[in-house]
């Protein structure tokens, strides 16, 4: 995936005076293989020092640790000082943070010299949180409790300690639907037998929010002496009498009650396709129709808290790498919120580009979710990212109950659709969608897919006109970027964002280390609540489609 540029914020009062002249990580040409859509590499010296001055270390300014709360659009890091003499004076009042190998020791020094610093407040907050950590089930601790003597835990963010003592799960607005609605009968005309069922959507039955469908009766065929129902083709031309005539005493009907119940019952909506290829042919040579008698009844499963699974992929992850820390943080995040966590590390198809592994992994867990019903949504996360506000839960982002035909939630960046992070519902549509994307290039060999997997996703969404099944959301919901060049950029990480994605950056390890230091020094980064996020999300869902983000080929 291609990242936009990210430039540091002024209001964090962290001045960049020097960085290691030659970042050790950049000297290792054989850095670990990892999965992400990294198409653009940036020169780290150009990121930090556009004047190409040699930089040896990052310093944190002690004189101004308080951030400007009213300016979220400023750079994350202060601009470089123009004069060397200025740098020298500042260094006398700064704390050196040369690398992330001794983070704990450096933070202790920081607190000694800054008794009123934000870091001290975070430590106090952490002590309060320790009493609450025991309430979390550590189902995936193998990803964040290494116990191998390398003390790698120190370099990942401690997600458990970042959870607010006042953390509350999102409240679900329940409606009183104690009384069933009256029965209703609908009639659907036969669909051409030669059309593949997958090529058509079908006829919709839908209940209000909080209700589900109960099927009472199904008739398929044609009733005697009924020459009016479904008597014209799709062009409005009337069929010949022979095709629509059933005489008294003749039998032209079936009652596929069980099939329609399996399709529709206990759902808020369903699509019915009256076809002989699905329901059989009760009488050959006759145009059929289907009558369905149904009722909307109280749905006992409505308004239940949705269940989530986080899915990641990484191969040959090295200790203390950005990918190991990302996996650690997402595993902690999953344990905090009670999510499933799946970490794939084996390529399914080594003959294809690694980017397609994303689609294979997500598809396999969609299938598993459809089988087990153990989770409702999957959150895909590229492994070059950091959780920076674990107080935001994933249910903050899902559609409201009346928009339950939206199955795919994804953001865009300056290049269009970005598949680094997305939510996808465990639903047959999702399985079909992913299958189409996986195979797109086989059936469109002349189509150039610039961004591989995400280009395939884009083509399917646009060409198949899947508008009602997906939504393009603001990047800062769950795919914020670390911008490296401009003062501001689309998706620039802001206080309160769920995560930061290091897409397109060359020195991910060093930059991610500095971002983690930044988060540790200021708990405002993770003070935004799920409820606050949810309010923003619902306002966006209320917007007309034309006012929401769009994607184009």
CSV table of N, CA, C and O in Angstrom, one decimal, residues 358-367 378 408 422 424-425 428-440 457 460:
chain,number,residue,atom,x,y,z
A,358,UNK,N,-3.1,-11.6,1.9
A,358,UNK,CA,-4.1,-10.8,2.6
A,358,UNK,C,-5.5,-11.4,2.3
A,358,UNK,O,-6.3,-11.7,3.2
A,359,UNK,N,-5.8,-11.5,1.0
A,359,UNK,CA,-7.1,-11.9,0.6
A,359,UNK,C,-7.3,-13.4,1.0
A,359,UNK,O,-8.4,-13.7,1.5
A,360,UNK,N,-6.3,-14.2,0.8
A,360,UNK,CA,-6.5,-15.6,1.2
A,360,UNK,C,-6.7,-15.7,2.7
A,360,UNK,O,-7.6,-16.5,3.2
A,361,UNK,N,-5.9,-15.0,3.5
A,361,UNK,CA,-6.1,-15.1,5.0
A,361,UNK,C,-7.5,-14.7,5.4
A,361,UNK,O,-8.2,-15.3,6.2
A,362,UNK,N,-7.9,-13.5,4.9
A,362,UNK,CA,-9.2,-13.0,5.3
A,362,UNK,C,-10.3,-13.9,4.9
A,362,UNK,O,-11.3,-14.2,5.6
A,363,UNK,N,-10.2,-14.4,3.6
A,363,UNK,CA,-11.2,-15.3,3.1
A,363,UNK,C,-11.3,-16.6,4.0
A,363,UNK,O,-12.5,-17.0,4.2
A,364,UNK,N,-10.2,-17.1,4.4
A,364,UNK,CA,-10.3,-18.3,5.2
A,364,UNK,C,-11.0,-18.1,6.5
A,364,UNK,O,-11.7,-19.0,7.0
A,365,UNK,N,-10.8,-16.9,7.1
A,365,UNK,CA,-11.4,-16.7,8.4
A,365,UNK,C,-12.9,-16.2,8.2
A,365,UNK,O,-13.7,-16.4,9.1
A,366,UNK,N,-13.2,-15.7,7.0
A,366,UNK,CA,-14.7,-15.5,6.8
A,366,UNK,C,-15.4,-16.8,6.7
A,366,UNK,O,-16.4,-17.0,7.3
A,367,UNK,N,-14.8,-17.8,6.0
A,367,UNK,CA,-15.3,-19.1,6.0
A,367,UNK,C,-15.5,-19.7,7.4
A,367,UNK,O,-16.5,-20.3,7.7
A,378,UNK,N,-14.4,-9.1,10.8
A,378,UNK,CA,-13.0,-9.3,10.8
A,378,UNK,C,-12.3,-8.0,10.6
A,378,UNK,O,-12.8,-7.2,9.7
A,408,UNK,N,-18.5,-4.0,4.0
A,408,UNK,CA,-17.1,-3.8,3.8
A,408,UNK,C,-16.8,-2.3,4.2
A,408,UNK,O,-17.4,-1.4,3.6
A,422,UNK,N,-8.9,-2.7,7.2
A,422,UNK,CA,-10.3,-2.7,6.8
A,422,UNK,C,-11.1,-3.6,7.7
A,422,UNK,O,-10.6,-4.5,8.4
A,424,UNK,N,-14.5,-6.2,7.6
A,424,UNK,CA,-15.3,-6.9,6.7
A,424,UNK,C,-16.2,-7.8,7.5
A,424,UNK,O,-15.8,-8.5,8.4
A,425,UNK,N,-17.5,-7.8,7.1
A,425,UNK,CA,-18.5,-8.6,7.9
A,425,UNK,C,-18.4,-10.1,7.5
A,425,UNK,O,-18.1,-10.4,6.3
A,428,UNK,N,-22.0,-14.1,3.5
A,428,UNK,CA,-21.7,-14.7,2.2
A,428,UNK,C,-21.3,-13.7,1.1
A,428,UNK,O,-20.5,-14.0,0.2
A,429,UNK,N,-21.8,-12.5,1.2
A,429,UNK,CA,-21.4,-11.5,0.2
A,429,UNK,C,-19.9,-11.3,0.3
A,429,UNK,O,-19.2,-11.1,-0.7
A,430,UNK,N,-19.3,-11.2,1.5
A,430,UNK,CA,-17.9,-11.0,1.7
A,430,UNK,C,-17.1,-12.1,1.1
A,430,UNK,O,-16.0,-11.9,0.5
A,431,UNK,N,-17.5,-13.3,1.3
A,431,UNK,CA,-16.8,-14.5,0.7
A,431,UNK,C,-16.8,-14.4,-0.8
A,431,UNK,O,-15.8,-14.6,-1.4
A,432,UNK,N,-18.0,-14.1,-1.4
A,432,UNK,CA,-18.0,-13.9,-2.8
A,432,UNK,C,-17.1,-12.8,-3.3
A,432,UNK,O,-16.4,-12.9,-4.3
A,433,UNK,N,-17.1,-11.7,-2.6
A,433,UNK,CA,-16.3,-10.5,-3.0
A,433,UNK,C,-14.8,-10.8,-2.9
A,433,UNK,O,-14.1,-10.5,-3.9
A,434,UNK,N,-14.4,-11.5,-1.9
A,434,UNK,CA,-13.0,-11.8,-1.8
A,434,UNK,C,-12.6,-12.9,-2.9
A,434,UNK,O,-11.5,-12.8,-3.4
A,435,UNK,N,-13.5,-13.8,-3.2
A,435,UNK,CA,-13.2,-14.8,-4.2
A,435,UNK,C,-13.0,-14.1,-5.6
A,435,UNK,O,-12.1,-14.4,-6.3
A,436,UNK,N,-13.9,-13.1,-5.8
A,436,UNK,CA,-13.8,-12.3,-7.1
A,436,UNK,C,-12.4,-11.6,-7.2
A,436,UNK,O,-11.8,-11.5,-8.2
A,437,UNK,N,-12.1,-11.0,-6.1
A,437,UNK,CA,-10.8,-10.2,-6.0
A,437,UNK,C,-9.6,-11.1,-6.2
A,437,UNK,O,-8.6,-10.7,-6.9
A,438,UNK,N,-9.6,-12.3,-5.6
A,438,UNK,CA,-8.5,-13.2,-5.7
A,438,UNK,C,-8.3,-13.7,-7.1
A,438,UNK,O,-7.2,-13.9,-7.6
A,439,UNK,N,-9.4,-13.8,-7.9
A,439,UNK,CA,-9.3,-14.4,-9.2
A,439,UNK,C,-9.4,-13.3,-10.3
A,439,UNK,O,-9.3,-13.7,-11.5
A,440,UNK,N,-9.5,-12.1,-9.9
A,440,UNK,CA,-9.7,-11.0,-10.9
A,440,UNK,C,-8.7,-11.0,-12.0
A,440,UNK,O,-9.0,-10.9,-13.2
A,457,UNK,N,-9.5,-5.4,-5.5
A,457,UNK,CA,-10.7,-5.0,-4.7
A,457,UNK,C,-11.4,-3.8,-5.3
A,457,UNK,O,-12.6,-3.8,-5.4
A,460,UNK,N,-13.4,-4.7,-8.4
A,460,UNK,CA,-14.6,-5.5,-8.1
A,460,UNK,C,-15.7,-4.6,-7.6
A,460,UNK,O,-16.9,-4.6,-8.0
